[in-house]
CSV table of C-alpha atoms in Angstrom, one decimal:
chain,number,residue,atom,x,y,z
A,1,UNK,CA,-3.5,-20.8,21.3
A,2,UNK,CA,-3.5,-17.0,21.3
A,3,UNK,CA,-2.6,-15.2,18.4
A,4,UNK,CA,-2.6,-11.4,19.1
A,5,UNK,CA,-2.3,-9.2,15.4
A,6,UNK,CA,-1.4,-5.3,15.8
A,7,UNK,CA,-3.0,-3.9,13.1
A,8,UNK,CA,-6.3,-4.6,11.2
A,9,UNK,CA,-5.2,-3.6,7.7
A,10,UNK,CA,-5.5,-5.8,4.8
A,11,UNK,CA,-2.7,-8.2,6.1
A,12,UNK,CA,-4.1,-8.1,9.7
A,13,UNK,CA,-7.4,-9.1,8.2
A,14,UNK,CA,-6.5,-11.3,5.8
A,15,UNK,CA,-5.1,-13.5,8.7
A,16,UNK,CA,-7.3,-13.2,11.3
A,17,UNK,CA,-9.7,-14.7,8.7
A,18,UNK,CA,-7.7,-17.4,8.1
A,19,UNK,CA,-6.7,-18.3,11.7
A,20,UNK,CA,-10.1,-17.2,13.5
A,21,UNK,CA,-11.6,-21.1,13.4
A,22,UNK,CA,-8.7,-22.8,14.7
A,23,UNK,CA,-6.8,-20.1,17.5
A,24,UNK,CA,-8.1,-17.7,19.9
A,25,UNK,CA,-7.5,-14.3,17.3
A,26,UNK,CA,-6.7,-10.8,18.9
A,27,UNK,CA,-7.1,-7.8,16.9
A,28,UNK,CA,-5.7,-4.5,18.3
A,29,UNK,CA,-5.9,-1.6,16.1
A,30,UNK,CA,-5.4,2.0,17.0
A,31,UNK,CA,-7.8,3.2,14.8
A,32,UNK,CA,-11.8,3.6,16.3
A,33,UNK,CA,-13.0,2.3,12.5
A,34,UNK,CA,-13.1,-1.4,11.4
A,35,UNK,CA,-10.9,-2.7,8.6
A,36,UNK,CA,-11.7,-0.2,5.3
A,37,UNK,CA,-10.1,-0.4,1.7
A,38,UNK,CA,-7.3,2.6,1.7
A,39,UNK,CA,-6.6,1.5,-2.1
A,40,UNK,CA,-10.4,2.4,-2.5
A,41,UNK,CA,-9.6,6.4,-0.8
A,42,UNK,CA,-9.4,7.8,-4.0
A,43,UNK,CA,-12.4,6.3,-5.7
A,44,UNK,CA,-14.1,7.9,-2.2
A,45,UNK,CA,-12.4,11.5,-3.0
A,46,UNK,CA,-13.7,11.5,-6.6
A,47,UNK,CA,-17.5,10.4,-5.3
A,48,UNK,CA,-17.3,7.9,-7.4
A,49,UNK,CA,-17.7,5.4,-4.3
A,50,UNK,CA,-19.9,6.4,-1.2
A,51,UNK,CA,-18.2,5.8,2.4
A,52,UNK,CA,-20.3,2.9,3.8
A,53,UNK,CA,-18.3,1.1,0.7
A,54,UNK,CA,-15.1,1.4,1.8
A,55,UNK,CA,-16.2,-1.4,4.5
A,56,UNK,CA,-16.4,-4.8,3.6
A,57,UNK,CA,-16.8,-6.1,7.0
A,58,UNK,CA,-19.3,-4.8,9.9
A,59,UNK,CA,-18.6,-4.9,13.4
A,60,UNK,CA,-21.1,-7.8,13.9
A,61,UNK,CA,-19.2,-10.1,10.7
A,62,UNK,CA,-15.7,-9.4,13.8
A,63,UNK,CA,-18.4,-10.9,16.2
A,64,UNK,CA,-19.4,-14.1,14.1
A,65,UNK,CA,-16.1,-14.9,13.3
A,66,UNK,CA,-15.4,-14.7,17.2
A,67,UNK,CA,-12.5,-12.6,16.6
A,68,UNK,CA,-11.8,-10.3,19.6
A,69,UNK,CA,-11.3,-6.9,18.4
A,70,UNK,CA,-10.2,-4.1,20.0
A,71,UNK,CA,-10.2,-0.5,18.5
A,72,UNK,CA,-8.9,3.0,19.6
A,73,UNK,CA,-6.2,0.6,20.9
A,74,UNK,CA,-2.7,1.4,20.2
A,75,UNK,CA,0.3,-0.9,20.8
A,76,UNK,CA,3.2,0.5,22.8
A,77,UNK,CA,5.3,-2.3,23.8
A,78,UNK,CA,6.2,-5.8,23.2
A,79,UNK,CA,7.1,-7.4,26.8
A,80,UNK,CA,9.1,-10.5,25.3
A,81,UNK,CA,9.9,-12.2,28.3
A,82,UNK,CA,6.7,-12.2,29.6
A,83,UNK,CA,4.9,-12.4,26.7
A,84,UNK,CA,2.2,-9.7,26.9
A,85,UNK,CA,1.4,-6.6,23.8
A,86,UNK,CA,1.3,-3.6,26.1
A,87,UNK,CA,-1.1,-1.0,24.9
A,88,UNK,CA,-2.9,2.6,25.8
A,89,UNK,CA,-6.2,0.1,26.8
A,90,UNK,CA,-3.7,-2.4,29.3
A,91,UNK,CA,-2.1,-5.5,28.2
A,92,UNK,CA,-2.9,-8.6,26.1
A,93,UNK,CA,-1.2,-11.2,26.4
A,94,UNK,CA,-0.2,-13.8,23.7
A,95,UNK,CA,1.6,-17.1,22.2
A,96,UNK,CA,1.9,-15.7,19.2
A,97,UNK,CA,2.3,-12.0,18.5
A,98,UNK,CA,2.0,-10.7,14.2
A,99,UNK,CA,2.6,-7.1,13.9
A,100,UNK,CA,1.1,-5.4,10.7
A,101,UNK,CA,1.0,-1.8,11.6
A,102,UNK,CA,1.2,-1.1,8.0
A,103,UNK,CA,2.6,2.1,7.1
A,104,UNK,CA,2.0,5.7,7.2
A,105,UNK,CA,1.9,8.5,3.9
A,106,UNK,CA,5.8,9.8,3.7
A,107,UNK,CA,5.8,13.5,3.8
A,108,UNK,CA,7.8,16.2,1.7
A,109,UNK,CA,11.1,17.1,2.5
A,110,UNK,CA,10.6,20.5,1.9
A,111,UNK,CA,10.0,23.7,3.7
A,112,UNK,CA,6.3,24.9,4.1
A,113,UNK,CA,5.0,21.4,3.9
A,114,UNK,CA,2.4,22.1,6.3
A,115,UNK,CA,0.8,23.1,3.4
A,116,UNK,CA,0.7,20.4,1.7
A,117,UNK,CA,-1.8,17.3,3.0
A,118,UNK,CA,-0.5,13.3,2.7
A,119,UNK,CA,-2.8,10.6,2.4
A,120,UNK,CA,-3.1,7.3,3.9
A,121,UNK,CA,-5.8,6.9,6.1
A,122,UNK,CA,-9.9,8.0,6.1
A,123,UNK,CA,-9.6,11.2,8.1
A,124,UNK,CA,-7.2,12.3,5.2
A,125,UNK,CA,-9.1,11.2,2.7
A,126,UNK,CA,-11.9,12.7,4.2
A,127,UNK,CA,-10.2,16.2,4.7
A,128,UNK,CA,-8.7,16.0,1.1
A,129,UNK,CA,-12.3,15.4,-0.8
A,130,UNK,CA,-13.8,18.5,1.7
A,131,UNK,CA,-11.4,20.8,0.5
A,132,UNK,CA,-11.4,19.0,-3.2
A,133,UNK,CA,-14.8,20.1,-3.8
A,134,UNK,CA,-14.6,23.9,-2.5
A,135,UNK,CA,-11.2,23.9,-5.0
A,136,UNK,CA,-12.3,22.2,-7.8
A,137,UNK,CA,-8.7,21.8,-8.6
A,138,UNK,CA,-5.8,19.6,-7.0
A,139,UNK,CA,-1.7,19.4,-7.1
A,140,UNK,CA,-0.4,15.5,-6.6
A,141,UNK,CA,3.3,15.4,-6.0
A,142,UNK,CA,4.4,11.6,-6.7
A,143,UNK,CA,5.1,9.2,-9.5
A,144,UNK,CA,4.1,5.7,-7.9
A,145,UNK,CA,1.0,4.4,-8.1
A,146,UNK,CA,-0.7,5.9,-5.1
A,147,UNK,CA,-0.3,9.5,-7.1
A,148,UNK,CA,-1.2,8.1,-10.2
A,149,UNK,CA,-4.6,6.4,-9.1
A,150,UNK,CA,-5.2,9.7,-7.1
A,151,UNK,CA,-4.7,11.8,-10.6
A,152,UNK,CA,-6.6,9.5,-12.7
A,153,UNK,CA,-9.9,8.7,-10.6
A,154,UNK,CA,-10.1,12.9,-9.8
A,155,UNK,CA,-9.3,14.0,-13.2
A,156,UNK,CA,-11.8,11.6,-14.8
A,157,UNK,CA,-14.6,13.0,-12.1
A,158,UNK,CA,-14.0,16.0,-13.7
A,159,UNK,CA,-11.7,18.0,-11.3
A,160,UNK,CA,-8.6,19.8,-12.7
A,161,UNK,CA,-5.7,17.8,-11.9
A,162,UNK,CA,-1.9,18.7,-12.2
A,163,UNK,CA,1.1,15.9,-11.4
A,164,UNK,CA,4.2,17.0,-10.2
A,165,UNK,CA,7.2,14.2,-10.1
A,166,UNK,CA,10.9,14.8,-10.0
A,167,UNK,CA,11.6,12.1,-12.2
A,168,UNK,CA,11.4,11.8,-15.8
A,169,UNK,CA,9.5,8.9,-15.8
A,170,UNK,CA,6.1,6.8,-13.2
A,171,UNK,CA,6.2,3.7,-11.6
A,172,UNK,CA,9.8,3.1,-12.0
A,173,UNK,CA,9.1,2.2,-15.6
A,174,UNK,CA,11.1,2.8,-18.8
A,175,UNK,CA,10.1,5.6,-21.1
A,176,UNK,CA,8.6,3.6,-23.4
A,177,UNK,CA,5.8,2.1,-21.3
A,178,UNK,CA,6.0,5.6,-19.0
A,179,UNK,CA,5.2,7.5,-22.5
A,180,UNK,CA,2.1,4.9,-22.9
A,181,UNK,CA,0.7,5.6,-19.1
A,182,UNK,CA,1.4,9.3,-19.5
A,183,UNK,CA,-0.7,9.3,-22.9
A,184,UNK,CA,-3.2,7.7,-21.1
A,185,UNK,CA,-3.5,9.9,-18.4
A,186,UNK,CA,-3.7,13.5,-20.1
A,187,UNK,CA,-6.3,12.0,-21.8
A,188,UNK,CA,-8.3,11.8,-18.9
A,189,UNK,CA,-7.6,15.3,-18.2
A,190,UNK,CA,-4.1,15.5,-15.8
A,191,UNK,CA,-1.2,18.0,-16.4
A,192,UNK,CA,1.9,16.3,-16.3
A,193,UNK,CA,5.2,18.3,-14.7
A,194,UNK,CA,7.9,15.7,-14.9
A,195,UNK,CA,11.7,16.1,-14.1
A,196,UNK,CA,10.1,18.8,-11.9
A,197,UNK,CA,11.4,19.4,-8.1
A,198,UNK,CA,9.1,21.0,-5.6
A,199,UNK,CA,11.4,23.3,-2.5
A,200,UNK,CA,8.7,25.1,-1.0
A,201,UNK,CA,5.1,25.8,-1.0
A,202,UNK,CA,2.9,28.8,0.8
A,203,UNK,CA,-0.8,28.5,1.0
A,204,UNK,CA,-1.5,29.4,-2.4
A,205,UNK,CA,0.7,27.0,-4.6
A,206,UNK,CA,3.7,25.1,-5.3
A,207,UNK,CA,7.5,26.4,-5.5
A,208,UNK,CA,9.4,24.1,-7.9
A,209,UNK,CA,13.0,24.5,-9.9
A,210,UNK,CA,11.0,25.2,-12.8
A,211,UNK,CA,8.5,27.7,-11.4
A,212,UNK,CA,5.5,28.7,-9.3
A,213,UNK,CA,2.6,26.3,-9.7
A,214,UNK,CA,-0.7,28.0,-8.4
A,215,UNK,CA,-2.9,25.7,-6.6
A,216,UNK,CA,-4.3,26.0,-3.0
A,217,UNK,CA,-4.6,22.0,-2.0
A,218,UNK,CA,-1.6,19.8,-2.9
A,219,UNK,CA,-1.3,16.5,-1.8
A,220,UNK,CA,1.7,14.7,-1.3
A,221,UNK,CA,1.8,10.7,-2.9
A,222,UNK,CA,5.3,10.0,-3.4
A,223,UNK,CA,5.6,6.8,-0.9
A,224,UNK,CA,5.0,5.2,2.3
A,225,UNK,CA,7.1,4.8,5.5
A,226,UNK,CA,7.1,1.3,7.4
A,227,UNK,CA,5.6,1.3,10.5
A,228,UNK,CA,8.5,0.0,13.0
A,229,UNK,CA,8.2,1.9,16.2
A,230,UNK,CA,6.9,-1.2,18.2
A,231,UNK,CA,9.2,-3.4,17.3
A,232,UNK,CA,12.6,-0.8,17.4
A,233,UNK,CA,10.9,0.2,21.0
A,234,UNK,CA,10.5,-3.8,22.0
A,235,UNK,CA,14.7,-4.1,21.0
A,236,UNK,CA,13.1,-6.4,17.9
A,237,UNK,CA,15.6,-5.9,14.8
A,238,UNK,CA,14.7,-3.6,12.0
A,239,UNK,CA,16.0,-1.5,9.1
A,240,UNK,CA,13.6,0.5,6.8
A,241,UNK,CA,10.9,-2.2,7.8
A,242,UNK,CA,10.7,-4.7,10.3
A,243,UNK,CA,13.6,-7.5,9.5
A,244,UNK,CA,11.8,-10.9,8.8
A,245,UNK,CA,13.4,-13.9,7.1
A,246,UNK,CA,11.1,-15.8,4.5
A,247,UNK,CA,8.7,-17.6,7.1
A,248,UNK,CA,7.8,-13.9,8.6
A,249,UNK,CA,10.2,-14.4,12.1
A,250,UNK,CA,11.1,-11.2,13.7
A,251,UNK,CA,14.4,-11.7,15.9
A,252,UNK,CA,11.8,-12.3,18.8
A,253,UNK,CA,11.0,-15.5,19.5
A,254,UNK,CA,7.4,-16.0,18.4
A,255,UNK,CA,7.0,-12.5,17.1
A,256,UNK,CA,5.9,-12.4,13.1
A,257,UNK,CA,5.3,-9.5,10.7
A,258,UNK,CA,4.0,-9.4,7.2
A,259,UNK,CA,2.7,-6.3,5.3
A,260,UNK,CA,3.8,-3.0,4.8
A,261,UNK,CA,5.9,-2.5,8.0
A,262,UNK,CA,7.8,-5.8,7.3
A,263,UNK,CA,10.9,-6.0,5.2
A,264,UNK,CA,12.5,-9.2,3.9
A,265,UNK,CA,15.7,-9.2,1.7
A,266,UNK,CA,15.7,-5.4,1.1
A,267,UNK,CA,12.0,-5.1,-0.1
A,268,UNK,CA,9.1,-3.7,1.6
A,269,UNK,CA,5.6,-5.4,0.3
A,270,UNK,CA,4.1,-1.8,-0.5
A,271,UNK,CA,0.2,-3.2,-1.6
A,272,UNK,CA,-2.4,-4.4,-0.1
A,273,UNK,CA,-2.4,-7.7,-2.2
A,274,UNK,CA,1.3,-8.5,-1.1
A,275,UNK,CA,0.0,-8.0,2.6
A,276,UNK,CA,-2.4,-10.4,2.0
A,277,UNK,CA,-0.5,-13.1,0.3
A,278,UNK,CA,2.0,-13.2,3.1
A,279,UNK,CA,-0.8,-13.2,5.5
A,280,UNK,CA,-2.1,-16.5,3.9
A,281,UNK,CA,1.5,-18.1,3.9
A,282,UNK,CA,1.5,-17.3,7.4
A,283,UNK,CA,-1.7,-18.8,8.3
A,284,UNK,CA,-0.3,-22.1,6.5
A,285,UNK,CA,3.0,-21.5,8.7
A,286,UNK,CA,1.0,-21.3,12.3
A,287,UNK,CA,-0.8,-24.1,11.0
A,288,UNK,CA,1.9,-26.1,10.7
A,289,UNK,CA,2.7,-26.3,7.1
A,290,UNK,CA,6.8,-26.2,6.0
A,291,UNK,CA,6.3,-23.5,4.3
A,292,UNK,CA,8.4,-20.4,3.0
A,293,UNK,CA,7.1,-17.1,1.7
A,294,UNK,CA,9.0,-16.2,-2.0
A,295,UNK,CA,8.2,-13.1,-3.0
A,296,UNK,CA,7.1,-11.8,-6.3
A,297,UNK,CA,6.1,-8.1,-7.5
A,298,UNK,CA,2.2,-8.4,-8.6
A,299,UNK,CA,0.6,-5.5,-8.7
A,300,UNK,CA,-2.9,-4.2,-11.5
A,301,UNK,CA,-3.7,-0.8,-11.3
A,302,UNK,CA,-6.2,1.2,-12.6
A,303,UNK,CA,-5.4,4.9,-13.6
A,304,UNK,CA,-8.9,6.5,-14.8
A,305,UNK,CA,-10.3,4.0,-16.8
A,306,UNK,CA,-6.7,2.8,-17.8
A,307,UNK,CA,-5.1,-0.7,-16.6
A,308,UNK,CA,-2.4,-1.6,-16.0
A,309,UNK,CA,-0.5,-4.8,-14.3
A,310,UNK,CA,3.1,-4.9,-13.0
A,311,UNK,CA,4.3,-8.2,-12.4
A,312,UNK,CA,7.7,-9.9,-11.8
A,313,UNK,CA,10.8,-7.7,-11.9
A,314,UNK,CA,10.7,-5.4,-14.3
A,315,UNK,CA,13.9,-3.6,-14.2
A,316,UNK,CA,16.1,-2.6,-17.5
A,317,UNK,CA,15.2,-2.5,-20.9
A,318,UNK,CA,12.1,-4.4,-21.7
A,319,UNK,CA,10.5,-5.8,-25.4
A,320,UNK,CA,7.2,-5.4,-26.6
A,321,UNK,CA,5.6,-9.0,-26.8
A,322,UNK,CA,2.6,-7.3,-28.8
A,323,UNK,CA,1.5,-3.3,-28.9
A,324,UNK,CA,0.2,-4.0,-25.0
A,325,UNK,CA,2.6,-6.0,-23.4
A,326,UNK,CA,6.2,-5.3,-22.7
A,327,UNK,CA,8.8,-8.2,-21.4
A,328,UNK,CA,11.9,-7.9,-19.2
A,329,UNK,CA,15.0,-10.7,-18.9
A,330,UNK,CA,17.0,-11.9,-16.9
A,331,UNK,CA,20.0,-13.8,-18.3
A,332,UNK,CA,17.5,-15.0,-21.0
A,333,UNK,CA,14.9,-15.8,-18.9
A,334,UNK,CA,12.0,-13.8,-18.7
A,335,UNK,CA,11.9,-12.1,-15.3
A,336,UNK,CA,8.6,-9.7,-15.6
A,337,UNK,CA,6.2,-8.4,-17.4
A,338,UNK,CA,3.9,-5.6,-18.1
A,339,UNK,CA,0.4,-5.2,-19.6
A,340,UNK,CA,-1.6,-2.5,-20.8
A,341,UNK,CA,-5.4,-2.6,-20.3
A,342,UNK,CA,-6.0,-6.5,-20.7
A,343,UNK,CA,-6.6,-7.7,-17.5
A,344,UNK,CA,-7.2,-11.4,-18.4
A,345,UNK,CA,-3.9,-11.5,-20.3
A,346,UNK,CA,-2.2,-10.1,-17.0
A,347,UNK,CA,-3.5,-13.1,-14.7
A,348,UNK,CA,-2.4,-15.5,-17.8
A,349,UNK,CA,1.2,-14.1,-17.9
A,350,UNK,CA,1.4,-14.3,-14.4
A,351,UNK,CA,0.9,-17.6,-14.0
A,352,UNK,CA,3.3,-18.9,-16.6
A,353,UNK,CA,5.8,-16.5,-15.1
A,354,UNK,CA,5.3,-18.1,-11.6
A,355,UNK,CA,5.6,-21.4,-12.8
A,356,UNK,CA,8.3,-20.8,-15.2
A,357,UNK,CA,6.2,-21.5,-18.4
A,358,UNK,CA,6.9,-19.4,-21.6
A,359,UNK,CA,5.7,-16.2,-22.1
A,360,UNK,CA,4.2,-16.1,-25.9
């Protein structure tokens, strides 16, 4: 059977690895570079991480594995009736077709942006540490994690580092545990602006509500956009992502999508580890397992050389377990959690959480 996968990100992967031995496996990918880590970009900006280790798997390890794939190819069109992935290199026919075009850096909504650089793929990342390191000095608009890891790994490399965010607190977090990460951060070196709103920007610096910010590169990190012009363009239904119901069906028969282009039940995956858990529900799915995908938030991060795991639904106004670890309810029942630098307590919490143990 033919199984054709737009997109070689870390869901793409993740399931051509599990599907390669048993199906004919298809990768087209509109990018002329294998599959590399973009949660690894901003160890690669700080030159804490050399280039060649952004990719875990060579073009020969795509060889062994017999998958077929196809770079500098981009997908155009979804032919449903005759079942054939259209493309800028000719057609490709499938049985199954799993898009996981990913997603691409939001940009600001403000005037000047070009200005002001995003970052999601390796030519940004690659433009970003050029002008990073004839600066010496950086502006991050964002509060989500993406900003955050950007602030931390450049500030601890030694760069000046300021964070802009219009909210008054990061990660969607209460002020309690945003208070904690903040802490954390300007210790490492980074210059907070919260409840801050950038309007405009010229070449030399920021224009916010609450003044002019000098700075020559800013980057903006404030969220990602789901990739769903192939299936909106192939009449396949979508909202903010791609519309899926809990075994990854698109409203085309035999069309899937999992990652960060996908949405199910309002929520958009948003990391590379939920693109890869629903890629390996999936696999079990084409395999013929009765199977559904549930999801559940579980997220570790590492901001400088501070951790931090986000897992379950952590929404409200949490308790503090112990000095590192708050809890969150629901109805009396513990709905999320989150943990300060202790990663092995994070993988133990998650698991009772999972399987409905109690937390203690």
């Amino acid at each position: 059977m033919r199984v054709v996968i737009a997109g070689n990100g870390p869901g793409g992967l993740e399931l051509a690895k599990h599907l390669h031995r048993e199906f004919n496996v298809t990768i087209v990918e509109r990018e002329s570079l294998p599959h590399y880590s973009k949660p690894l970009l901003s160890h690669y900006i700080a030159g804490s991480l050399p280039e060649e280790k952004l990719f875990p798997y060579s073009l020969d390890w795509y060889e062994r594995k017999r998958i077929n794939l196809r770079l500098g190819t981009e997908a155009r069109l979804i032919d449903r009736v005759r079942k054939v992935l259209v493309t800028s290199e000719g057609e490709v026919p499938y049985d199954i077709l799993v898009i996981a075009t990913g997603a691409r850096a939001r940009e600001p909504s403000i005037r000047e942006k070009e200005h002001i650089l995003t970052l999601r793929t390796l030519k940004d990342a690659e433009l970003i540490k050029e002008r990073l390191e004839e600066e010496g000095e950086i502006t991050i608009l964002g509060g989500g994690f993406i900003a955050l890891e950007l602030a931390g790994n450049l500030a601890k490399a030694g760069y000046n580092v300021r964070l802009v965010h219009r909210g008054r607190t990061v990660l969607g977090l209460d002020d309690e545990l945003s208070e904690r990460i903040r802490e954390a951060l300007e210790g490492a070196g980074v210059e907070f602006h919260l409840e801050t709103n950038a309007f405009g920007a010229d070449e030399k610096g920021l224009k916010t509500d609450r003044g002019y910010l000098p700075g020559r590169l800013k980057v903006c990190a404030f969220g990602i956009v789901p990739n769903r012009k192939l299936a909106v363009k192939s009449g396949i239904h979508a909202g903010r992502g791609i519309l899926i119901d809990d075994r990854f069906r698109t409203s085309a028969r035999d069309v899937y999508a999992i990652g960060d282009c996908a949405e199910l039940g309002d929520i958009v995956g948003g990391t590379a580890n939920a693109a890869a858990e629903q890629a390996k529900v999936l696999a079990r799915i084409l395999a013929g397992e009765n199977v559904r995908y549930v999801p559940f938030r579980s997220a570790f991060f590492k901001f400088a050389d501070f951790g931090v795991a986000i897992i379950g639904r952590t929404k409200g106004q949490g308790q503090w377990l112990d000095e590192d670890t708050r809890v969150f309810y629901d109805g009396g029942n513990v709905s999320g959690v989150v943990v300060l630098g202790n990663a092995k307590k994070a993988f133990r919490l998650e698991n009772a959480i999972k399987e409905g143990l109690p937390i203690d």
